[in-house]
Short mmCIF file of C-alpha atoms (C1' of nucleotides) in Angstrom, two decimals:
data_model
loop_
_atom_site.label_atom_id
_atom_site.label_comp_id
_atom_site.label_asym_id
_atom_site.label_seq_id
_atom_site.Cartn_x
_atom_site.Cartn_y
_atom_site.Cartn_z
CA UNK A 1333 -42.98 -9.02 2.46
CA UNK A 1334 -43.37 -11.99 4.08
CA UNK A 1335 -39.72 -13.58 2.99
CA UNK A 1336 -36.99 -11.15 4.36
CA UNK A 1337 -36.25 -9.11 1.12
CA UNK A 1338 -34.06 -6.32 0.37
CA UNK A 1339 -36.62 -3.25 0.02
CA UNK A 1340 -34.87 -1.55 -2.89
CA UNK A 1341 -32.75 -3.18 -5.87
CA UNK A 1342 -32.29 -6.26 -5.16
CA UNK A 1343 -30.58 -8.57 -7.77
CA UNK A 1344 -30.21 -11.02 -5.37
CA UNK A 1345 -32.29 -13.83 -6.77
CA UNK A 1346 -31.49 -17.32 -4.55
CA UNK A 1347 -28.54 -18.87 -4.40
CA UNK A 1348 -27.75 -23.06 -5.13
CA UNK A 1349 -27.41 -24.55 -2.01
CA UNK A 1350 -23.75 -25.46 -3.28
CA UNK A 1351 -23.16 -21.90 -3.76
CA UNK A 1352 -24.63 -21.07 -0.43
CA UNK A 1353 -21.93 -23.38 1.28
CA UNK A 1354 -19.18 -22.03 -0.97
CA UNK A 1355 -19.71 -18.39 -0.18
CA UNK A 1356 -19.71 -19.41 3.63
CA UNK A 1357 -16.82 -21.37 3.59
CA UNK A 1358 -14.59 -18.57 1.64
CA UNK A 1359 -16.31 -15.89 4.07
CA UNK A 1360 -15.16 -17.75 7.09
CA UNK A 1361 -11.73 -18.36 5.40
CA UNK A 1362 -11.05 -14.78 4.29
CA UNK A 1363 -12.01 -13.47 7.73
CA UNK A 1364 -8.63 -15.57 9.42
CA UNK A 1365 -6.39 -14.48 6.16
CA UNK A 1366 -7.22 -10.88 6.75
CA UNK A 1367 -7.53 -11.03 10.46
CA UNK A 1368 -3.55 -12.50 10.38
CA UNK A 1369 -1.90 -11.25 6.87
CA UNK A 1370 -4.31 -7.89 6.47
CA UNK A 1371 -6.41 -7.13 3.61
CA UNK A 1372 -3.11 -7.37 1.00
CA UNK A 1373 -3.50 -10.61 1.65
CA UNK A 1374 -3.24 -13.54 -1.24
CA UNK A 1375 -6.46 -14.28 -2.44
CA UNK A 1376 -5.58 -17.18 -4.62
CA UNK A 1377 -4.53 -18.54 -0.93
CA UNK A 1378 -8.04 -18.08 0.66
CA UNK A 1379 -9.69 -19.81 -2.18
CA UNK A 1380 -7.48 -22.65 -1.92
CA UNK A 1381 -7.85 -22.96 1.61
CA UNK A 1382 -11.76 -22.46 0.92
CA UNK A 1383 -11.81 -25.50 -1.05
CA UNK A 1384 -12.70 -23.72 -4.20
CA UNK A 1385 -11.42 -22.62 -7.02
CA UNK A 1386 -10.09 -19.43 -7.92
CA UNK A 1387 -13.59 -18.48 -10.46
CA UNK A 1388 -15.74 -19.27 -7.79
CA UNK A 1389 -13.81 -16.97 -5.40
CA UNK A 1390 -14.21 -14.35 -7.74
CA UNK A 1391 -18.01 -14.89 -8.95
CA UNK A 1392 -18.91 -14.31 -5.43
CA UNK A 1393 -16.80 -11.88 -4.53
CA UNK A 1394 -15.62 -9.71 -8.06
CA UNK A 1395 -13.08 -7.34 -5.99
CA UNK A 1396 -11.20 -7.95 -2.60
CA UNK A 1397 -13.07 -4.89 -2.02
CA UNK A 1398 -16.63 -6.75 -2.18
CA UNK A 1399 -15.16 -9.22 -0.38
CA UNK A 1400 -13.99 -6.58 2.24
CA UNK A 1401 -17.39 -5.32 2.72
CA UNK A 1402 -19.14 -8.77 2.84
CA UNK A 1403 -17.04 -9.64 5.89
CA UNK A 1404 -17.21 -5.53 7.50
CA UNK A 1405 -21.10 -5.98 7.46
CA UNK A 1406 -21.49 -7.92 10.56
CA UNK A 1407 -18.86 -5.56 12.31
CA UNK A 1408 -20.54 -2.50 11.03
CA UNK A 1409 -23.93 -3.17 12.35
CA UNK A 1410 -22.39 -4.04 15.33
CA UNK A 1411 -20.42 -0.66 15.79
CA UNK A 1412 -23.36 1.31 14.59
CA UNK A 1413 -25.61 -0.45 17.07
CA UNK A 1414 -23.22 -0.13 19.67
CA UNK A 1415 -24.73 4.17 19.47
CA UNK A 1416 -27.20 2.56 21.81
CA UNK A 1417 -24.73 1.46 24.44
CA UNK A 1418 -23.08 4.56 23.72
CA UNK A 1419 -25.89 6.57 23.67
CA UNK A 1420 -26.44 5.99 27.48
CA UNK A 1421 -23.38 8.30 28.44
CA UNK A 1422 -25.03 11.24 29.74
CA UNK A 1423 -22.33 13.45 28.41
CA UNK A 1424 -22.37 14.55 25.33
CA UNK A 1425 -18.10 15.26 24.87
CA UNK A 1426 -17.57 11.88 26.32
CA UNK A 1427 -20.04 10.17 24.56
CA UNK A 1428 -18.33 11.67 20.94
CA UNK A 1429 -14.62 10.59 22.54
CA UNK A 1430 -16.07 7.18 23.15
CA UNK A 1431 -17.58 6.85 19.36
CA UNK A 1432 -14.40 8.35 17.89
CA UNK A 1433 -12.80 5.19 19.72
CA UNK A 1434 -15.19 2.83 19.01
CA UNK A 1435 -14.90 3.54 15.17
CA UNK A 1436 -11.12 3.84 15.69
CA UNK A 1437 -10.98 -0.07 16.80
CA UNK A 1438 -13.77 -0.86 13.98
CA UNK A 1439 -10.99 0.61 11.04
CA UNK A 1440 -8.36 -1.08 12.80
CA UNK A 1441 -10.29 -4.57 12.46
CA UNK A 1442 -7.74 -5.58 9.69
CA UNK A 1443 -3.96 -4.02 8.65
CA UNK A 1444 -4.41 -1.94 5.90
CA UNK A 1445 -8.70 -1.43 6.30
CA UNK A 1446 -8.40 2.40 6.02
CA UNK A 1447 -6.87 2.82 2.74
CA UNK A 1448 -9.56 1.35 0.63
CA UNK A 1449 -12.56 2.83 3.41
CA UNK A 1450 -10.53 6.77 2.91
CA UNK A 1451 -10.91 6.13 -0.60
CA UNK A 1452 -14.32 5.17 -0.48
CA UNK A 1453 -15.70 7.72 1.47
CA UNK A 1454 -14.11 10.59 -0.53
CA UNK A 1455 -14.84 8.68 -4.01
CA UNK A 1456 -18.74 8.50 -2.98
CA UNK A 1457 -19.18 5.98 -5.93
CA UNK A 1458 -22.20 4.01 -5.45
CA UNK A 1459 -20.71 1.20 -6.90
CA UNK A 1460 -17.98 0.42 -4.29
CA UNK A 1461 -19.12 -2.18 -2.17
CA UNK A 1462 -17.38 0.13 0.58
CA UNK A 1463 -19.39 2.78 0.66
CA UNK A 1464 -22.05 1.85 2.16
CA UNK A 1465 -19.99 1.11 5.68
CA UNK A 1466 -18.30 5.01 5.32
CA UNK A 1467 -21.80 6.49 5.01
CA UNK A 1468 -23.23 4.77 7.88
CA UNK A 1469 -20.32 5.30 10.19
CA UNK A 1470 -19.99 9.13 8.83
CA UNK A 1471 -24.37 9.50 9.34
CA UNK A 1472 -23.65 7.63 12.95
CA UNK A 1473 -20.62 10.49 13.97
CA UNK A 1474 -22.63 13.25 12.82
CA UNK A 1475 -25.48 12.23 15.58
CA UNK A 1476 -22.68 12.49 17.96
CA UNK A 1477 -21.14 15.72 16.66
CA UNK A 1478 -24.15 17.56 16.27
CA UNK A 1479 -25.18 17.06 20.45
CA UNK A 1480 -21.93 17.50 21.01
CA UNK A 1481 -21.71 21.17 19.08
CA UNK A 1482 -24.91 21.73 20.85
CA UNK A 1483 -23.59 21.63 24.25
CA UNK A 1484 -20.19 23.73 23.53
CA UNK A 1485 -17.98 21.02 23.80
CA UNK A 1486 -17.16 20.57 20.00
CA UNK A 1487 -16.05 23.05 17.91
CA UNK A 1488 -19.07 24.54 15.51
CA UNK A 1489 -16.69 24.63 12.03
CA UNK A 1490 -15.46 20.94 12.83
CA UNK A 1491 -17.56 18.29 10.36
CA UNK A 1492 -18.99 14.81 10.55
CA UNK A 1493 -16.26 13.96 7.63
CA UNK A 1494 -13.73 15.86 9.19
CA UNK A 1495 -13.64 13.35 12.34
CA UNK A 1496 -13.97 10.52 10.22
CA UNK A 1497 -11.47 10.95 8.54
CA UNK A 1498 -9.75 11.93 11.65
CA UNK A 1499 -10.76 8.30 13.11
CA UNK A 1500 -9.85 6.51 9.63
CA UNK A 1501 -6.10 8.63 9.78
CA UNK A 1502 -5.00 7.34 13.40
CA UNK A 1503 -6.37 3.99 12.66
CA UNK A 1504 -3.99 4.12 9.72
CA UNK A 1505 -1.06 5.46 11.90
CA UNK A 1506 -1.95 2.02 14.61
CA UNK A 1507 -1.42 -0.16 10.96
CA UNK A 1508 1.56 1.40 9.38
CA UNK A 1509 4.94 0.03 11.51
CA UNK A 1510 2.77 -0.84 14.43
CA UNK A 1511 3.21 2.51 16.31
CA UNK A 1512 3.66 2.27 19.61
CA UNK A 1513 1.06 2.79 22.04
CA UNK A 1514 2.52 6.15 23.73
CA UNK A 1515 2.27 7.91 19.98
CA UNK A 1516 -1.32 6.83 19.23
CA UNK A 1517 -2.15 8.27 22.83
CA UNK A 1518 -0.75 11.17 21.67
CA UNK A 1519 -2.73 11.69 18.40
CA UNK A 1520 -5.83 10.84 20.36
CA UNK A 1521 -5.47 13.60 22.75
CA UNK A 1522 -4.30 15.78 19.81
CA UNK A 1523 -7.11 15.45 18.35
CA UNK A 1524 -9.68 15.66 21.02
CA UNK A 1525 -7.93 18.80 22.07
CA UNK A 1526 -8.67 20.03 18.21
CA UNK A 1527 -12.39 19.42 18.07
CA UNK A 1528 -12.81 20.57 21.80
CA UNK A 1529 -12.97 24.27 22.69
CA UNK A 1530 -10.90 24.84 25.71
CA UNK B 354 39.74 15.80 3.12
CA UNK B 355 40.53 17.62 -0.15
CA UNK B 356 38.39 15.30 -1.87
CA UNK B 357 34.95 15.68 -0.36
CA UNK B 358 34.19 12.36 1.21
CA UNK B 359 31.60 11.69 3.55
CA UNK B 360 33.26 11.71 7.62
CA UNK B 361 31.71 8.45 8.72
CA UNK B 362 31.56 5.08 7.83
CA UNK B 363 31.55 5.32 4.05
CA UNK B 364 31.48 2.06 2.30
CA UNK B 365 31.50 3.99 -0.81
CA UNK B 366 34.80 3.01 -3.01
CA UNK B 367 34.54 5.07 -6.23
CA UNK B 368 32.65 3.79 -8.99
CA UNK B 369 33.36 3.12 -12.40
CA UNK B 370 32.12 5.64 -14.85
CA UNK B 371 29.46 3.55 -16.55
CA UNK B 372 28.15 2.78 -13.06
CA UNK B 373 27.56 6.42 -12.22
CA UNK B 374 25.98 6.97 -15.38
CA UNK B 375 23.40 4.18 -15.12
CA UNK B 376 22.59 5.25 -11.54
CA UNK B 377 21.82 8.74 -12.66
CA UNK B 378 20.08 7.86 -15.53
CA UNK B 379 18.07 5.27 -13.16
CA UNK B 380 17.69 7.83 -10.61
CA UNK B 381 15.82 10.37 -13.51
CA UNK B 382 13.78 8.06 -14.56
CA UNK B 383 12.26 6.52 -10.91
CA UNK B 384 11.36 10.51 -10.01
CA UNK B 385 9.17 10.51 -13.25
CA UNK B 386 7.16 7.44 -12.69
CA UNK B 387 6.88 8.02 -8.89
CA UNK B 388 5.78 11.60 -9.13
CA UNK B 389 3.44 9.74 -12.56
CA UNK B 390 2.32 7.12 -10.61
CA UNK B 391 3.06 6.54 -6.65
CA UNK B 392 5.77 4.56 -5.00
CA UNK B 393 3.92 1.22 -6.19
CA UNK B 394 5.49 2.17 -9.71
CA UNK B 395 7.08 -1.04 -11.86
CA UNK B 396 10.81 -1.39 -11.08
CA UNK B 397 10.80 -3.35 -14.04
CA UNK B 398 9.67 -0.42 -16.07
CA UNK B 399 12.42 2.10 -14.82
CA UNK B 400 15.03 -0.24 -15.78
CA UNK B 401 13.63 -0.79 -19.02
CA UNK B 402 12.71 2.97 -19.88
CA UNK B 403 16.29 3.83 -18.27
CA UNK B 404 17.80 1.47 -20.81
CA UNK B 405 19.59 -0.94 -17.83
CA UNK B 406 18.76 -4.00 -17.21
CA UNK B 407 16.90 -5.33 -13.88
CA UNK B 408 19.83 -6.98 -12.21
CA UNK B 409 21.52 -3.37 -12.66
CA UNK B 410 19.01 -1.94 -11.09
CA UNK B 411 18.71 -3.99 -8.81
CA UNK B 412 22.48 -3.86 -7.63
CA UNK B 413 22.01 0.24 -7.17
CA UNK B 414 19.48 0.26 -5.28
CA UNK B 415 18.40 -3.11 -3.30
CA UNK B 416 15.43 -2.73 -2.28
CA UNK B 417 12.66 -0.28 -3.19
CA UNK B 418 13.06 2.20 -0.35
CA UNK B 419 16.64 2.05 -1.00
CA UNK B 420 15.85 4.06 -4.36
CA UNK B 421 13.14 6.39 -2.20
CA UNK B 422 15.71 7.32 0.17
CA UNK B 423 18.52 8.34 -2.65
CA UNK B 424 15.45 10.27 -4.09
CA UNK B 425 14.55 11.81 -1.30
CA UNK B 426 18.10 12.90 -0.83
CA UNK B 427 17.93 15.87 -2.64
CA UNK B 428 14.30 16.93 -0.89
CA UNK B 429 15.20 16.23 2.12
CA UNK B 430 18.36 18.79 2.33
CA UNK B 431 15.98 21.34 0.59
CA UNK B 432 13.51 21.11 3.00
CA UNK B 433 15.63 20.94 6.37
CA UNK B 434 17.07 23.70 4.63
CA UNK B 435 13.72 25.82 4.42
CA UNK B 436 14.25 26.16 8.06
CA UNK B 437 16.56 29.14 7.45
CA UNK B 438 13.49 31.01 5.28
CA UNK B 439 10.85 29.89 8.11
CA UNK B 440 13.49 31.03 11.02
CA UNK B 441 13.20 34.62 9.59
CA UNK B 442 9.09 34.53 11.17
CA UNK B 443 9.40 36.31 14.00
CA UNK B 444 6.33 34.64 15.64
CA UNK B 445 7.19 30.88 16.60
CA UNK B 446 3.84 29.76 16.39
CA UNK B 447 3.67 30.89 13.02
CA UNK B 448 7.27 29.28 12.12
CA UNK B 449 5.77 25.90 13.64
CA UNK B 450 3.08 26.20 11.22
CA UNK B 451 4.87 26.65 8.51
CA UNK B 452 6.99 24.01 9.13
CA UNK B 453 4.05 21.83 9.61
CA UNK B 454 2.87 22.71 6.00
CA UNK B 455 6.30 22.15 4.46
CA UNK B 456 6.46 18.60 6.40
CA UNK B 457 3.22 18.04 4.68
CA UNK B 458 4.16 18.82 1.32
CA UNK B 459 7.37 17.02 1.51
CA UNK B 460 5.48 14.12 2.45
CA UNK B 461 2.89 14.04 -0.49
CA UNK B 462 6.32 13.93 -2.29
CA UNK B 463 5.20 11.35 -3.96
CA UNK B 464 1.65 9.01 -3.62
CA UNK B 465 2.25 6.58 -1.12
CA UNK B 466 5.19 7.59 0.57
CA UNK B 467 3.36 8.35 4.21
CA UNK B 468 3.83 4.47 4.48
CA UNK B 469 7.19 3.73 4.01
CA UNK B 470 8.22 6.71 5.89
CA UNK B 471 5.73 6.19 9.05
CA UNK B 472 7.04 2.47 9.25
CA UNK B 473 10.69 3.86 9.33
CA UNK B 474 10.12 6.51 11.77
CA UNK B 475 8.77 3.70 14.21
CA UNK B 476 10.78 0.92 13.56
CA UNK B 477 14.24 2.81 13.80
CA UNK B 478 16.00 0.36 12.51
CA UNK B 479 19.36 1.27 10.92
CA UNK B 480 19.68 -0.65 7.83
CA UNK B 481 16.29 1.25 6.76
CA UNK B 482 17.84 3.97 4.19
CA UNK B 483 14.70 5.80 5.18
CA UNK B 484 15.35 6.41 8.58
CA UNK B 485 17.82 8.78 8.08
CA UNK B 486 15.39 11.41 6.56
CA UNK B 487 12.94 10.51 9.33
CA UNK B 488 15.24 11.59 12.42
CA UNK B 489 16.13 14.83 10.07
CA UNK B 490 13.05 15.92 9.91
CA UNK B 491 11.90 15.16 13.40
CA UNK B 492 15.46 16.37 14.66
CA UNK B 493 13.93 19.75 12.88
CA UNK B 494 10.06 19.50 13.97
CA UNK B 495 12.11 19.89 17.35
CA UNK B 496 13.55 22.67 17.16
CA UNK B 497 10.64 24.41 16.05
CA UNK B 498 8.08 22.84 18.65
CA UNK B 499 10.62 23.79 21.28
CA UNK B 500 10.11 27.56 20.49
CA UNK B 501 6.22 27.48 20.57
CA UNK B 502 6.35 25.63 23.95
CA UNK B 503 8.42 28.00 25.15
CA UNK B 504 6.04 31.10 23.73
CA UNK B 505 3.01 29.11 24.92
CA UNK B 506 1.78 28.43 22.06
CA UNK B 507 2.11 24.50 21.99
CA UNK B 508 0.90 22.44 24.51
CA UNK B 509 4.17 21.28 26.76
CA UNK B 510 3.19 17.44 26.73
CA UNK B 511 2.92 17.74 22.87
CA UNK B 512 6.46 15.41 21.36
CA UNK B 513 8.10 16.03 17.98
CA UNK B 514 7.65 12.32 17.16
CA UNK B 515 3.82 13.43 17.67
CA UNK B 516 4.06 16.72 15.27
CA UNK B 517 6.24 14.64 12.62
CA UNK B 518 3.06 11.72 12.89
CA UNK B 519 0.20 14.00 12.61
CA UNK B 520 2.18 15.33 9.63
CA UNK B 521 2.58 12.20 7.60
CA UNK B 522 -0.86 11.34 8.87
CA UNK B 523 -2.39 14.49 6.74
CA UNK B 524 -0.06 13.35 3.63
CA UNK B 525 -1.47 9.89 3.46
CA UNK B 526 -5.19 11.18 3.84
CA UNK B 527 -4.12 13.64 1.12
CA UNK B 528 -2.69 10.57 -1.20
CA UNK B 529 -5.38 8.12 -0.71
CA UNK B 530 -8.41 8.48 -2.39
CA UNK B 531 -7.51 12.06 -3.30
CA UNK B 532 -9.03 13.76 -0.52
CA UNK B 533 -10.70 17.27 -1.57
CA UNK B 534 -9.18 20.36 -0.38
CA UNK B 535 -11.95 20.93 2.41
CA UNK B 536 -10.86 18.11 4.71
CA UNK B 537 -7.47 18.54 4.19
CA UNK B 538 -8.04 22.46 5.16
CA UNK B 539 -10.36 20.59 8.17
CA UNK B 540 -7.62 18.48 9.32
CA UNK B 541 -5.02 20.96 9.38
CA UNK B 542 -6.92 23.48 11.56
CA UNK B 543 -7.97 20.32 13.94
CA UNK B 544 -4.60 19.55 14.15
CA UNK B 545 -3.22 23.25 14.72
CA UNK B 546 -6.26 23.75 16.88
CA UNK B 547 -5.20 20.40 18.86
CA UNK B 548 -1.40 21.37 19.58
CA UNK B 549 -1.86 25.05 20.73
CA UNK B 550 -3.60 25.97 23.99
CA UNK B 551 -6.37 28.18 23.38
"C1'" DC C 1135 49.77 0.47 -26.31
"C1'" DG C 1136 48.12 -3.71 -24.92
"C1'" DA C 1137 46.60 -6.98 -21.79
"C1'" DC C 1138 44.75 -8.56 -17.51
"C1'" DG C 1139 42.12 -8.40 -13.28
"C1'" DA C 1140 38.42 -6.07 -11.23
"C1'" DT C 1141 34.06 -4.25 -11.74
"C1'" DA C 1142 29.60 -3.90 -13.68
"C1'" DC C 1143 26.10 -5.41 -16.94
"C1'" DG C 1144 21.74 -7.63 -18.63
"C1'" DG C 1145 18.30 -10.57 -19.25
"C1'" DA C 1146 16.77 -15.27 -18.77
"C1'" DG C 1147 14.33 -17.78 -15.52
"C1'" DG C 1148 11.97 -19.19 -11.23
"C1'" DT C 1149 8.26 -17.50 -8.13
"C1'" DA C 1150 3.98 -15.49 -6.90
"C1'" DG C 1151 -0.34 -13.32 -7.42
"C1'" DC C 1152 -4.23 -11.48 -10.36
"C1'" DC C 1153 -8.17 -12.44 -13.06
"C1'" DT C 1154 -10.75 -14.73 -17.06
"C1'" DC C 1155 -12.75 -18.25 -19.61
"C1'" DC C 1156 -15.30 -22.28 -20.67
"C1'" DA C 1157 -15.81 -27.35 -20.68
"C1'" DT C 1158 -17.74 -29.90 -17.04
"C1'" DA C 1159 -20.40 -30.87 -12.93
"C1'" DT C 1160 -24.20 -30.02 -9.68
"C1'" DT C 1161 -28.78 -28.56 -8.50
"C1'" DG C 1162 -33.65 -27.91 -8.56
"C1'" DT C 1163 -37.82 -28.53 -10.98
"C1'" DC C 1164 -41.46 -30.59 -13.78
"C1'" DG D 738 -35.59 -39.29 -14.22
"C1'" DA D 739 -34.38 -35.96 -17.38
"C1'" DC D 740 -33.53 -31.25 -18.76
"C1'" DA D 741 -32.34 -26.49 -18.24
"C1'" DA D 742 -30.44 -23.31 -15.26
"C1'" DT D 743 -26.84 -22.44 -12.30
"C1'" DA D 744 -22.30 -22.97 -10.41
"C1'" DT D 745 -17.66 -25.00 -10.40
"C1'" DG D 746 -12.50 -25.19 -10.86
"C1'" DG D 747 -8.25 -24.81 -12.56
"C1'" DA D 748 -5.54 -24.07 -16.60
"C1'" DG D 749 -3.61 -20.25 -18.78
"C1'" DG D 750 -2.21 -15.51 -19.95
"C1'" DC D 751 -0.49 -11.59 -17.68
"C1'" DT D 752 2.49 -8.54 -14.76
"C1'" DA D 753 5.87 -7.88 -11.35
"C1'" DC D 754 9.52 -9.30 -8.23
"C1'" DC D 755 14.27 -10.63 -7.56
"C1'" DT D 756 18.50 -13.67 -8.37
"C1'" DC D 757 22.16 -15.64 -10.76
"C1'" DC D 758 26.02 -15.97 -13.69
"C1'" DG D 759 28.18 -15.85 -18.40
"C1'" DT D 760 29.74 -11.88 -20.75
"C1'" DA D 761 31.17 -7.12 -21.57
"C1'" DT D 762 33.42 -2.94 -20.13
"C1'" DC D 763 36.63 -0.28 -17.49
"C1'" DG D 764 40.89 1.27 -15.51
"C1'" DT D 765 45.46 0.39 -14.51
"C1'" DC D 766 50.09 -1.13 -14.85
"C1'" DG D 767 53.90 -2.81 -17.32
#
DNA sequence: CGACGATACGGAGGTAGCCTCCATATTGTC
DNA sequence: GACAATATGGAGGCTACCTCCGTATCGTCG
């Protein structure tokens, strides 16, 4: 208890120092690749740029998936944690049309993010590294929801998953062709005018 | 104008008869391995299963949406068409609807189309062979938006570009990651709910 | 009918990216 | 300092894309 520890399965036993740097250094690479080229991006490239070779890309990371969700980890706890800032909005409607944004930016962090996350969180396979992120996000927007249903200003039939989904769908729209920003306005208000009772 | 030849800018000198069979026989083969497996499908492996050879291929149909959009052809008129059957409901929020639905399964078409098809209807560039369908079907979403708003039963500062987005959105959550029929039935009613005034 | 120019064909070949495998190198420990 | 455990890297096998050009087929005209 003393060491920080995963509680529950945790294979993790510790890493060379070499491998330590390694797993860094392609963490820190990948992060620019995606951030410029989106997630289809080469991964032969990253390793290369890395400094490693392509095996030791993929010992660390098996899928670009796992890789995916090694770099979304920092930005997930941040957008979860960011409930607190959220959580301040007296409001309950704008405090859900605030989240619904703030996990809107979150699946736009790279081009091409909400394919893999849609499939994740309708696959619910505990084995994609993914999963993880669409359960905590979909656990976060049902806090939201829920006071939101309680005060009248969300519909009672509408669903934690629903809006997710919602959120991961324009996210998508921002990605593919680089809508403009009139359309995605539009979807927005589309869609908070779905969930909201008039 | 005995011969039927398209009015505008046609390009199209006539072809020699064992070009017009290898495009058909091209052209049946791509709809069975992109309804089989998605848009992503091996060119490579139509050519080969159509008995051509990849530089033939290649000459038909330049580019991958190229061979889409001659696809889609046949859909496309079938669809538009389906505006006669939907123009016989009386109610226009109904026809709107209806039209939304047949959007929707025109644009599960085939897995992975939404993408192709939202980059087109954004870009607008000309030279895309799938733009053409694109301004169809938004040319029709139109027509039928324009009757609801004038029935009050869509919101006024709701676009066809909007309708035609939320549309494709739905098809791409349906393609990826095989969404289950509940959230698709969620997302349409948030949608419907979203576009008509209470 | 035959031959000649125009049209179309096909598949080899260069490129790029994925992922695996294992001989070799590095690390940590005793 | 030496030995076992751990980690490395890049060659190599694979699939797919797309182009190029020598060759085959077609249609027409004499």
């Amino acid at each position: 208890m003393s060491t920080q520890r995963s509680p529950q399965a945790a294979p993790e036993r510790k890493l060379r120092a070499d491998a330590v740097r390694n797993r860094a250094g392609i963490l820190e690479v990948a992060q620019r690749h995606f951030l410029a080229h989106g997630i289809g991006t080469s991964l032969e490239a990253i390793a290369k740029e890395a400094g490693v070779g392509a095996g030791t890309l993929y010992r660390h990371f098996p899928t670009r998936e796992a890789l995916l969700a090694a770099l979304l980890q920092r930005r997930t706890e941040e957008v979860v944690a960011s409930r607190d800032r959220i959580g301040q909005v007296g409001d309950p409607g704008e405090a859900l049309r605030e989240w619904m944004r703030a996990m809107e930016d979150y699946l736009s962090s790279y081009t091409g993010l909400p394919g893999p996350l849609a499939a994740a969180a309708q696959e619910r396979d505990p084995d994609n590294p993914l999963t993880l992120p669409c359960e905590q996000l979909i656990t976060a927007t049902q806090e939201y929801l829920h006071a939101a249903q309680q005060a009248g200003v969300a519909h009672a039939w509408v669903r934690p998953r629903d809006l997710f989904l919602t959120a991961v769908s324009i996210a998508w729209v921002r990605g593919a062709g680089a809508a403009d920003d009139d359309s995605i306005a539009a979807l927005r208000r589309l869609d908070e005018s779905g969930y909201r009772p008039a």
